[in-house]
Amino acid sequence: AVSYGCEKERSIELENVARFSIEEADPITITKDRSYFGALHSTVKKIGDVAVDSTGNVYMVDEYRKRIQVYNSSGLNIGSIGKAGGDPGEFLKPGKLTIGGNTLYAYDESLYRVNNYDLDRSVFEDFIQLNVADSLGVDSLQNTVPKQFYVMADGNYLVAFQKVNAPDDRSLHFYKVNTEGEVISDQLMTFKSKSLYIDNTMTNQVIMMLPYEKETLLATDSQNNIYTLNTEDFLIKVWDAEGKYLRAYEYPFQKRDLEESDVVEMFTNVFQRRAIRGAELPSEWPAVARFLVDDKDRFWVATITENLENYRWYVLENSGEVLGTFDFPRKSKIKTIQANYVYAVELNRRYYSEEVVKYIVEF
């Protein structure tokens, strides 16, 4: 047994742990798809989440205009979904996008509801209200708000309710919720949210997210499995839909030493830079920064290496075997992977706006 007892993903002696080496990982070729036009024909000041359907249509959250912009597989704008407002189908703060079958699920982080759109007809269908915890009599959900949602293969939702005792004491509590917005399970798992750092030593109080804080990342697949990865280690835990631990995949990894100057250089705000200098820094960076599951249920894991300008990504089979690796700029944020294409949000300096860039992946 291997002992990993961080959060409650539960403190347990891990059984059924398979270990894989990443030392001899094959190189993966990733090249920009020059035939994809991105956002060149439609300025998007700030892009939030991105989802791609089975035909290659791209749905991106336009945070400034509070709607979802729709592009075809060539990158040409073919319309939009929703608009700013508080009525059903509208948004105050559009967040995560998920596609399941012919339905687009769009979470509103301010209204705490999921708007559902029929992609075949491009129309709003209905919505599910998620901020019903206080009325359900679930003790552990009192004074919480829904923070994350995942569409499970069985049609229900996995919802993370966040409880905040203090900026540096925040926790996520995961429950299954049905399409009526009702909690239908006991607590499946809970773990700490990423802490916020507070600096009160200056005239201006600084509250910020530190780039080296560890956190637990969660993803789901098409088979109703749940995966968690605490960024401190390159270790993926597999759970069933009821929160029962099944197995784990471990990848021995040499973490990078953390230097204060490296962290300071990530910020331009003078108050944030001063706050970093006053923070108590760990000796090492976390092993992992990003964790995604693609449309083929493969894992995509971004690790932190010596070159802080890039992440070193590893692509893993759902069974844990290493498929390959590639380096990719940290500033280019990979949002989703569909049909061996990577979709990343990048700054278009010519148009002073953000665009989705499509990359071809060759194993």
mmCIF file of C-alpha atoms in Angstrom:
data_model
loop_
_atom_site.group_PDB
_atom_site.id
_atom_site.type_symbol
_atom_site.label_atom_id
_atom_site.label_comp_id
_atom_site.label_asym_id
_atom_site.label_seq_id
_atom_site.Cartn_x
_atom_site.Cartn_y
_atom_site.Cartn_z
ATOM 1 C CA ALA A 1 0.000 0.000 0.000
ATOM 2 C CA VAL A 2 1.095 3.557 -0.689
ATOM 3 C CA SER A 3 0.141 6.230 1.820
ATOM 4 C CA TYR A 4 -1.323 9.393 0.340
ATOM 5 C CA GLY A 5 -3.516 11.261 2.779
ATOM 6 C CA CYS A 6 -4.095 14.785 1.620
ATOM 7 C CA GLU A 7 -7.692 15.766 1.589
ATOM 8 C CA LYS A 8 -10.758 13.669 1.778
ATOM 9 C CA GLU A 9 -10.584 12.438 -1.432
ATOM 10 C CA ARG A 10 -10.377 10.729 1.935
ATOM 11 C CA SER A 11 -7.250 9.964 3.918
ATOM 12 C CA ILE A 12 -6.713 6.372 3.004
ATOM 13 C CA GLU A 13 -3.949 3.883 2.472
ATOM 14 C CA LEU A 14 -4.008 3.631 -1.285
ATOM 15 C CA GLU A 15 -4.329 0.120 -2.609
ATOM 16 C CA ASN A 16 -4.228 -0.945 -6.232
ATOM 17 C CA VAL A 17 -1.605 1.619 -7.301
ATOM 18 C CA ALA A 18 0.040 1.176 -10.705
ATOM 19 C CA ARG A 19 3.349 2.970 -11.282
ATOM 20 C CA PHE A 20 4.410 4.233 -14.710
ATOM 21 C CA SER A 21 7.635 5.882 -15.861
ATOM 22 C CA ILE A 22 7.551 9.099 -17.892
ATOM 23 C CA GLU A 23 11.308 9.065 -18.543
ATOM 24 C CA GLU A 24 11.116 7.455 -21.990
ATOM 25 C CA ALA A 25 7.870 9.070 -23.146
ATOM 26 C CA ASP A 26 7.604 9.368 -26.923
ATOM 27 C CA PRO A 27 7.456 12.893 -28.373
ATOM 28 C CA ILE A 28 4.070 14.148 -29.545
ATOM 29 C CA THR A 29 3.953 16.558 -32.492
ATOM 30 C CA ILE A 30 1.588 19.485 -32.074
ATOM 31 C CA THR A 31 1.270 22.012 -34.913
ATOM 32 C CA LYS A 32 -1.010 24.972 -35.513
ATOM 33 C CA ASP A 33 -3.887 24.323 -37.923
ATOM 34 C CA ARG A 34 -3.341 27.145 -40.417
ATOM 35 C CA SER A 35 -6.731 26.561 -42.039
ATOM 36 C CA TYR A 36 -8.528 27.553 -38.824
ATOM 37 C CA PHE A 37 -9.326 31.275 -38.630
ATOM 38 C CA GLY A 38 -9.821 31.608 -34.875
ATOM 39 C CA ALA A 39 -11.355 34.899 -33.784
ATOM 40 C CA LEU A 40 -9.884 37.022 -36.584
ATOM 41 C CA HIS A 41 -13.314 37.820 -37.965
ATOM 42 C CA SER A 42 -14.958 38.605 -34.631
ATOM 43 C CA THR A 43 -13.197 40.423 -31.819
ATOM 44 C CA VAL A 44 -13.479 38.717 -28.447
ATOM 45 C CA LYS A 45 -12.012 40.840 -25.673
ATOM 46 C CA LYS A 46 -11.959 38.114 -23.057
ATOM 47 C CA ILE A 47 -12.594 34.415 -23.658
ATOM 48 C CA GLY A 48 -13.774 32.202 -20.833
ATOM 49 C CA ASP A 49 -14.422 28.503 -21.271
ATOM 50 C CA VAL A 50 -14.434 26.678 -24.611
ATOM 51 C CA ALA A 51 -16.281 23.546 -25.755
ATOM 52 C CA VAL A 52 -16.257 21.693 -29.079
ATOM 53 C CA ASP A 53 -18.994 19.427 -30.439
ATOM 54 C CA SER A 54 -18.618 16.279 -32.536
ATOM 55 C CA THR A 55 -18.835 18.249 -35.800
ATOM 56 C CA GLY A 56 -16.008 20.590 -34.828
ATOM 57 C CA ASN A 57 -18.158 23.607 -34.003
ATOM 58 C CA VAL A 58 -16.523 25.717 -31.299
ATOM 59 C CA TYR A 59 -18.466 27.368 -28.469
ATOM 60 C CA MET A 60 -16.629 30.031 -26.495
ATOM 61 C CA VAL A 61 -17.685 32.190 -23.581
ATOM 62 C CA ASP A 62 -17.462 35.877 -24.455
ATOM 63 C CA GLU A 63 -16.998 37.237 -20.936
ATOM 64 C CA TYR A 64 -17.274 40.892 -21.971
ATOM 65 C CA ARG A 65 -20.560 40.536 -23.898
ATOM 66 C CA LYS A 66 -21.882 37.794 -21.578
ATOM 67 C CA ARG A 67 -22.846 35.333 -24.264
ATOM 68 C CA ILE A 68 -21.543 32.253 -26.057
ATOM 69 C CA GLN A 69 -20.007 32.844 -29.476
ATOM 70 C CA VAL A 70 -20.302 29.971 -31.957
ATOM 71 C CA TYR A 71 -17.753 29.184 -34.685
ATOM 72 C CA ASN A 72 -17.794 26.467 -37.319
ATOM 73 C CA SER A 73 -14.992 23.955 -37.832
ATOM 74 C CA SER A 74 -13.110 26.478 -40.004
ATOM 75 C CA GLY A 75 -13.221 29.130 -37.295
ATOM 76 C CA LEU A 76 -15.835 31.375 -38.895
ATOM 77 C CA ASN A 77 -18.418 32.942 -36.599
ATOM 78 C CA ILE A 78 -21.869 31.483 -37.251
ATOM 79 C CA GLY A 79 -23.834 33.082 -34.428
ATOM 80 C CA SER A 80 -24.166 33.359 -30.683
ATOM 81 C CA ILE A 81 -26.155 31.816 -27.844
ATOM 82 C CA GLY A 82 -27.689 33.718 -24.950
ATOM 83 C CA LYS A 83 -27.158 37.335 -23.951
ATOM 84 C CA ALA A 84 -26.629 39.504 -20.883
ATOM 85 C CA GLY A 85 -29.522 39.371 -18.432
ATOM 86 C CA GLY A 86 -31.123 37.434 -15.631
ATOM 87 C CA ASP A 87 -33.933 35.679 -17.484
ATOM 88 C CA PRO A 88 -33.793 31.975 -18.393
ATOM 89 C CA GLY A 89 -31.213 31.417 -21.115
ATOM 90 C CA GLU A 90 -29.398 34.657 -20.260
ATOM 91 C CA PHE A 91 -26.182 35.246 -18.306
ATOM 92 C CA LEU A 92 -24.744 37.482 -15.657
ATOM 93 C CA LYS A 93 -21.449 35.588 -15.518
ATOM 94 C CA PRO A 94 -21.166 32.704 -17.997
ATOM 95 C CA GLY A 95 -18.685 30.081 -16.820
ATOM 96 C CA LYS A 96 -18.013 26.442 -17.583
ATOM 97 C CA LEU A 97 -19.285 24.874 -20.811
ATOM 98 C CA THR A 98 -19.932 21.159 -21.280
ATOM 99 C CA ILE A 99 -21.361 19.287 -24.253
ATOM 100 C CA GLY A 100 -23.262 16.058 -23.728
ATOM 101 C CA GLY A 101 -24.961 14.525 -26.759
ATOM 102 C CA ASN A 102 -26.782 17.335 -28.546
ATOM 103 C CA THR A 103 -26.991 19.555 -25.448
ATOM 104 C CA LEU A 104 -24.749 22.444 -24.450
ATOM 105 C CA TYR A 105 -24.641 22.983 -20.680
ATOM 106 C CA ALA A 106 -23.548 26.480 -19.664
ATOM 107 C CA TYR A 107 -23.052 27.376 -16.017
ATOM 108 C CA ASP A 108 -23.772 30.897 -14.760
ATOM 109 C CA GLU A 109 -21.402 31.564 -11.861
ATOM 110 C CA SER A 110 -23.461 34.504 -10.609
ATOM 111 C CA LEU A 111 -26.992 33.089 -10.938
ATOM 112 C CA TYR A 112 -25.823 29.588 -9.853
ATOM 113 C CA ARG A 113 -27.732 27.869 -12.590
ATOM 114 C CA VAL A 114 -27.058 25.722 -15.644
ATOM 115 C CA ASN A 115 -28.637 26.854 -18.912
ATOM 116 C CA ASN A 116 -29.259 23.996 -21.354
ATOM 117 C CA TYR A 117 -29.325 24.590 -25.119
ATOM 118 C CA ASP A 118 -30.379 22.210 -27.888
ATOM 119 C CA LEU A 119 -27.513 22.285 -30.394
ATOM 120 C CA ASP A 120 -29.523 20.725 -33.219
ATOM 121 C CA ARG A 121 -31.986 23.603 -33.158
ATOM 122 C CA SER A 122 -29.728 26.227 -31.498
ATOM 123 C CA VAL A 123 -32.412 27.075 -28.957
ATOM 124 C CA PHE A 124 -32.633 27.394 -25.186
ATOM 125 C CA GLU A 125 -34.329 24.370 -23.591
ATOM 126 C CA ASP A 126 -34.408 24.810 -19.833
ATOM 127 C CA PHE A 127 -32.258 25.541 -16.802
ATOM 128 C CA ILE A 128 -31.396 23.897 -13.499
ATOM 129 C CA GLN A 129 -31.007 25.987 -10.369
ATOM 130 C CA LEU A 130 -28.118 24.745 -8.220
ATOM 131 C CA ASN A 131 -28.122 27.121 -5.228
ATOM 132 C CA VAL A 132 -30.773 25.164 -3.364
ATOM 133 C CA ALA A 133 -28.525 23.733 -0.662
ATOM 134 C CA ASP A 134 -29.930 25.729 2.252
ATOM 135 C CA SER A 135 -33.480 24.577 1.527
ATOM 136 C CA LEU A 136 -32.582 20.887 1.390
ATOM 137 C CA GLY A 137 -31.716 20.369 5.030
ATOM 138 C CA VAL A 138 -28.285 18.951 4.197
ATOM 139 C CA ASP A 139 -26.202 20.069 7.165
ATOM 140 C CA SER A 140 -22.841 20.053 5.411
ATOM 141 C CA LEU A 141 -24.229 22.254 2.624
ATOM 142 C CA GLN A 142 -25.412 25.094 4.835
ATOM 143 C CA ASN A 143 -23.766 28.400 3.889
ATOM 144 C CA THR A 144 -22.269 26.990 0.705
ATOM 145 C CA VAL A 145 -22.560 28.045 -2.931
ATOM 146 C CA PRO A 146 -22.228 25.833 -6.026
ATOM 147 C CA LYS A 147 -18.749 26.404 -7.424
ATOM 148 C CA GLN A 148 -18.168 23.656 -10.008
ATOM 149 C CA PHE A 149 -20.385 21.323 -11.993
ATOM 150 C CA TYR A 150 -19.718 18.271 -14.141
ATOM 151 C CA VAL A 151 -22.183 16.445 -16.386
ATOM 152 C CA MET A 152 -22.032 12.732 -15.602
ATOM 153 C CA ALA A 153 -22.613 9.983 -18.151
ATOM 154 C CA ASP A 154 -25.842 8.972 -16.382
ATOM 155 C CA GLY A 155 -27.343 12.429 -16.982
ATOM 156 C CA ASN A 156 -26.960 13.665 -13.422
ATOM 157 C CA TYR A 157 -24.583 16.385 -12.256
ATOM 158 C CA LEU A 158 -21.596 16.226 -9.967
ATOM 159 C CA VAL A 159 -21.642 19.561 -8.142
ATOM 160 C CA ALA A 160 -18.968 21.056 -5.907
ATOM 161 C CA PHE A 161 -20.419 23.307 -3.219
ATOM 162 C CA GLN A 162 -17.865 25.698 -1.755
ATOM 163 C CA LYS A 163 -17.749 26.690 1.895
ATOM 164 C CA VAL A 164 -15.648 29.703 2.843
ATOM 165 C CA ASN A 165 -14.635 30.168 6.469
ATOM 166 C CA ALA A 166 -11.809 32.543 5.545
ATOM 167 C CA PRO A 167 -9.913 33.386 2.345
ATOM 168 C CA ASP A 168 -7.284 30.826 3.313
ATOM 169 C CA ASP A 169 -9.838 28.304 4.607
ATOM 170 C CA ARG A 170 -12.080 27.243 1.743
ATOM 171 C CA SER A 171 -13.367 23.766 1.002
ATOM 172 C CA LEU A 172 -15.301 21.973 -1.745
ATOM 173 C CA HIS A 173 -18.006 19.389 -0.991
ATOM 174 C CA PHE A 174 -19.115 17.146 -3.853
ATOM 175 C CA TYR A 175 -22.653 15.794 -4.249
ATOM 176 C CA LYS A 176 -24.702 14.294 -7.055
ATOM 177 C CA VAL A 177 -27.578 16.492 -8.213
ATOM 178 C CA ASN A 178 -30.376 15.436 -10.561
ATOM 179 C CA THR A 179 -31.891 17.380 -13.443
ATOM 180 C CA GLU A 180 -34.422 18.945 -11.068
ATOM 181 C CA GLY A 181 -31.633 20.475 -8.998
ATOM 182 C CA GLU A 182 -32.165 18.043 -6.103
ATOM 183 C CA VAL A 183 -29.252 16.567 -4.145
ATOM 184 C CA ILE A 184 -29.548 12.782 -4.569
ATOM 185 C CA SER A 185 -26.467 11.491 -2.760
ATOM 186 C CA ASP A 186 -24.532 11.710 0.435
ATOM 187 C CA GLN A 187 -21.285 13.640 0.256
ATOM 188 C CA LEU A 188 -19.064 11.844 -2.253
ATOM 189 C CA MET A 189 -15.802 13.604 -1.430
ATOM 190 C CA THR A 190 -14.436 16.842 -0.040
ATOM 191 C CA PHE A 191 -11.137 18.663 -0.239
ATOM 192 C CA LYS A 192 -9.641 22.074 0.330
ATOM 193 C CA SER A 193 -9.988 24.779 -2.280
ATOM 194 C CA LYS A 194 -6.911 26.625 -3.412
ATOM 195 C CA SER A 195 -6.031 29.109 -0.679
ATOM 196 C CA LEU A 196 -6.037 32.858 -1.164
ATOM 197 C CA TYR A 197 -3.059 34.757 0.225
ATOM 198 C CA ILE A 198 -3.718 37.944 2.215
ATOM 199 C CA ASP A 199 -1.120 40.659 2.794
ATOM 200 C CA ASN A 200 -2.095 43.386 5.274
ATOM 201 C CA THR A 201 1.351 44.949 5.645
ATOM 202 C CA MET A 202 0.793 47.669 3.033
ATOM 203 C CA THR A 203 -1.672 50.541 2.714
ATOM 204 C CA ASN A 204 -3.628 48.515 0.173
ATOM 205 C CA GLN A 205 -4.706 45.074 1.358
ATOM 206 C CA VAL A 206 -3.688 42.475 -1.199
ATOM 207 C CA ILE A 207 -5.709 39.286 -1.698
ATOM 208 C CA MET A 208 -4.286 37.065 -4.399
ATOM 209 C CA MET A 209 -3.938 33.528 -5.672
ATOM 210 C CA LEU A 210 -0.383 32.283 -5.388
ATOM 211 C CA PRO A 211 0.827 30.304 -8.418
ATOM 212 C CA TYR A 212 2.565 27.666 -6.305
ATOM 213 C CA GLU A 213 -0.370 26.791 -4.042
ATOM 214 C CA LYS A 214 -1.312 23.148 -4.386
ATOM 215 C CA GLU A 215 -4.891 22.176 -5.123
ATOM 216 C CA THR A 216 -6.933 19.130 -6.027
ATOM 217 C CA LEU A 217 -8.072 18.998 -9.650
ATOM 218 C CA LEU A 218 -11.081 16.918 -10.690
ATOM 219 C CA ALA A 219 -12.303 15.550 -14.016
ATOM 220 C CA THR A 220 -14.901 13.047 -15.226
ATOM 221 C CA ASP A 221 -15.108 10.735 -18.235
ATOM 222 C CA SER A 222 -17.726 9.159 -20.500
ATOM 223 C CA GLN A 223 -17.919 6.026 -18.324
ATOM 224 C CA ASN A 224 -19.155 7.813 -15.180
ATOM 225 C CA ASN A 225 -15.738 7.693 -13.492
ATOM 226 C CA ILE A 226 -14.318 10.534 -11.402
ATOM 227 C CA TYR A 227 -10.613 11.394 -11.343
ATOM 228 C CA THR A 228 -8.746 13.517 -8.818
ATOM 229 C CA LEU A 229 -5.197 14.789 -8.895
ATOM 230 C CA ASN A 230 -3.592 16.775 -6.086
ATOM 231 C CA THR A 231 -1.037 18.976 -7.818
ATOM 232 C CA GLU A 232 1.611 18.259 -5.193
ATOM 233 C CA ASP A 233 2.255 14.873 -6.837
ATOM 234 C CA PHE A 234 1.813 13.309 -10.266
ATOM 235 C CA LEU A 235 -0.752 10.815 -8.981
ATOM 236 C CA ILE A 236 -4.203 10.225 -10.463
ATOM 237 C CA LYS A 237 -6.882 8.638 -8.287
ATOM 238 C CA VAL A 238 -9.850 6.889 -9.880
ATOM 239 C CA TRP A 239 -13.291 6.822 -8.219
ATOM 240 C CA ASP A 240 -16.645 5.476 -9.299
ATOM 241 C CA ALA A 241 -19.753 7.643 -9.623
ATOM 242 C CA GLU A 242 -20.625 7.069 -5.955
ATOM 243 C CA GLY A 243 -17.243 8.286 -4.704
ATOM 244 C CA LYS A 244 -15.780 4.831 -4.046
ATOM 245 C CA TYR A 245 -12.013 4.614 -4.556
ATOM 246 C CA LEU A 246 -11.034 2.157 -7.304
ATOM 247 C CA ARG A 247 -7.341 2.538 -8.137
ATOM 248 C CA ALA A 248 -4.519 5.026 -8.715
ATOM 249 C CA TYR A 249 -1.828 5.755 -11.285
ATOM 250 C CA GLU A 250 1.498 7.071 -10.019
ATOM 251 C CA TYR A 251 4.201 8.768 -12.085
ATOM 252 C CA PRO A 252 7.514 9.421 -10.267
ATOM 253 C CA PHE A 253 8.446 13.049 -10.920
ATOM 254 C CA GLN A 254 11.318 15.343 -9.926
ATOM 255 C CA LYS A 255 9.820 18.646 -8.795
ATOM 256 C CA ARG A 256 11.456 21.958 -9.660
ATOM 257 C CA ASP A 257 13.083 24.081 -6.954
ATOM 258 C CA LEU A 258 11.136 27.275 -6.266
ATOM 259 C CA GLU A 259 12.969 30.599 -6.311
ATOM 260 C CA GLU A 260 11.340 33.807 -5.075
ATOM 261 C CA SER A 261 12.543 35.721 -8.135
ATOM 262 C CA ASP A 262 10.709 33.306 -10.442
ATOM 263 C CA VAL A 263 7.415 33.969 -8.669
ATOM 264 C CA VAL A 264 7.899 37.745 -8.501
ATOM 265 C CA GLU A 265 8.533 37.891 -12.254
ATOM 266 C CA MET A 266 5.098 36.383 -12.903
ATOM 267 C CA PHE A 267 3.424 39.576 -11.663
ATOM 268 C CA THR A 268 3.573 43.176 -12.884
ATOM 269 C CA ASN A 269 1.460 44.783 -10.140
ATOM 270 C CA VAL A 270 3.823 46.396 -7.619
ATOM 271 C CA PHE A 271 1.648 45.509 -4.606
ATOM 272 C CA GLN A 272 1.419 41.874 -5.650
ATOM 273 C CA ARG A 273 5.180 41.725 -6.153
ATOM 274 C CA ARG A 274 5.738 43.126 -2.665
ATOM 275 C CA ALA A 275 3.239 40.652 -1.229
ATOM 276 C CA ILE A 276 5.111 37.748 -2.832
ATOM 277 C CA ARG A 277 8.337 38.904 -1.204
ATOM 278 C CA GLY A 278 6.621 38.790 2.174
ATOM 279 C CA ALA A 279 5.057 35.367 1.701
ATOM 280 C CA GLU A 280 6.474 32.162 3.113
ATOM 281 C CA LEU A 281 7.515 30.203 0.048
ATOM 282 C CA PRO A 282 7.728 26.421 -0.244
ATOM 283 C CA SER A 283 11.011 24.925 -1.401
ATOM 284 C CA GLU A 284 9.513 23.317 -4.511
ATOM 285 C CA TRP A 285 6.885 23.961 -7.145
ATOM 286 C CA PRO A 286 3.948 21.556 -7.325
ATOM 287 C CA ALA A 287 4.420 18.717 -9.779
ATOM 288 C CA VAL A 288 1.284 19.461 -11.807
ATOM 289 C CA ALA A 289 -0.516 22.589 -13.023
ATOM 290 C CA ARG A 290 -3.341 21.343 -15.289
ATOM 291 C CA PHE A 291 -5.385 18.141 -15.650
ATOM 292 C CA LEU A 292 -7.881 17.443 -18.448
ATOM 293 C CA VAL A 293 -9.761 14.448 -19.849
ATOM 294 C CA ASP A 294 -10.409 14.425 -23.607
ATOM 295 C CA ASP A 295 -13.211 12.988 -25.734
ATOM 296 C CA LYS A 296 -11.454 9.600 -25.844
ATOM 297 C CA ASP A 297 -11.146 9.543 -22.025
ATOM 298 C CA ARG A 298 -7.382 10.083 -22.201
ATOM 299 C CA PHE A 299 -5.622 12.164 -19.543
ATOM 300 C CA TRP A 300 -3.716 15.344 -20.406
ATOM 301 C CA VAL A 301 -1.458 16.452 -17.554
ATOM 302 C CA ALA A 302 0.635 19.649 -17.565
ATOM 303 C CA THR A 303 3.718 19.435 -15.347
ATOM 304 C CA ILE A 304 5.973 22.219 -14.077
ATOM 305 C CA THR A 305 9.576 21.797 -15.192
ATOM 306 C CA GLU A 306 12.815 23.797 -15.266
ATOM 307 C CA ASN A 307 11.551 26.095 -18.027
ATOM 308 C CA LEU A 308 8.779 28.128 -16.408
ATOM 309 C CA GLU A 309 7.779 29.575 -19.787
ATOM 310 C CA ASN A 310 6.384 26.177 -20.799
ATOM 311 C CA TYR A 311 4.452 23.317 -19.314
ATOM 312 C CA ARG A 312 5.529 19.790 -20.163
ATOM 313 C CA TRP A 313 2.352 17.953 -21.047
ATOM 314 C CA TYR A 314 1.929 14.186 -20.830
ATOM 315 C CA VAL A 315 -0.884 12.326 -22.558
ATOM 316 C CA LEU A 316 -1.930 9.114 -20.817
ATOM 317 C CA GLU A 317 -4.266 6.285 -21.696
ATOM 318 C CA ASN A 318 -7.284 5.855 -19.463
ATOM 319 C CA SER A 319 -5.551 2.721 -18.153
ATOM 320 C CA GLY A 320 -2.537 4.786 -17.101
ATOM 321 C CA GLU A 321 -0.008 3.988 -19.839
ATOM 322 C CA VAL A 322 2.021 6.920 -21.135
ATOM 323 C CA LEU A 323 1.224 7.826 -24.758
ATOM 324 C CA GLY A 324 3.681 10.679 -25.149
ATOM 325 C CA THR A 325 4.789 14.175 -24.188
ATOM 326 C CA PHE A 326 5.164 17.673 -25.614
ATOM 327 C CA ASP A 327 6.146 21.133 -24.378
ATOM 328 C CA PHE A 328 3.630 23.951 -24.755
ATOM 329 C CA PRO A 329 3.718 27.636 -23.721
ATOM 330 C CA ARG A 330 2.243 28.332 -20.300
ATOM 331 C CA LYS A 331 0.553 31.486 -21.611
ATOM 332 C CA SER A 332 -1.351 29.424 -24.202
ATOM 333 C CA LYS A 333 -4.178 27.921 -22.181
ATOM 334 C CA ILE A 334 -5.394 24.583 -23.492
ATOM 335 C CA LYS A 335 -9.155 24.461 -22.950
ATOM 336 C CA THR A 336 -10.305 21.226 -24.561
ATOM 337 C CA ILE A 337 -9.214 18.347 -26.793
ATOM 338 C CA GLN A 338 -11.555 16.871 -29.389
ATOM 339 C CA ALA A 339 -10.820 14.382 -32.212
ATOM 340 C CA ASN A 340 -7.038 14.792 -31.793
ATOM 341 C CA TYR A 341 -7.248 18.569 -32.035
ATOM 342 C CA VAL A 342 -6.159 20.822 -29.190
ATOM 343 C CA TYR A 343 -8.057 24.093 -28.727
ATOM 344 C CA ALA A 344 -6.167 26.790 -26.836
ATOM 345 C CA VAL A 345 -6.940 30.399 -25.918
ATOM 346 C CA GLU A 346 -4.187 32.827 -26.877
ATOM 347 C CA LEU A 347 -3.718 36.580 -27.130
ATOM 348 C CA ASN A 348 -3.925 37.905 -30.675
ATOM 349 C CA ARG A 349 -1.558 40.878 -30.469
ATOM 350 C CA ARG A 350 -2.618 42.262 -33.832
ATOM 351 C CA TYR A 351 -6.241 42.640 -32.743
ATOM 352 C CA TYR A 352 -5.565 43.162 -29.007
ATOM 353 C CA SER A 353 -8.072 40.437 -28.257
ATOM 354 C CA GLU A 354 -8.153 36.748 -27.472
ATOM 355 C CA GLU A 355 -8.744 33.965 -29.938
ATOM 356 C CA VAL A 356 -9.093 30.210 -29.986
ATOM 357 C CA VAL A 357 -6.190 28.568 -31.791
ATOM 358 C CA LYS A 358 -6.580 25.028 -33.120
ATOM 359 C CA TYR A 359 -3.655 22.604 -33.071
ATOM 360 C CA ILE A 360 -3.228 19.260 -34.816
ATOM 361 C CA VAL A 361 -1.941 16.465 -32.557
ATOM 362 C CA GLU A 362 0.098 13.594 -33.988
ATOM 363 C CA PHE A 363 1.102 10.679 -31.771
#
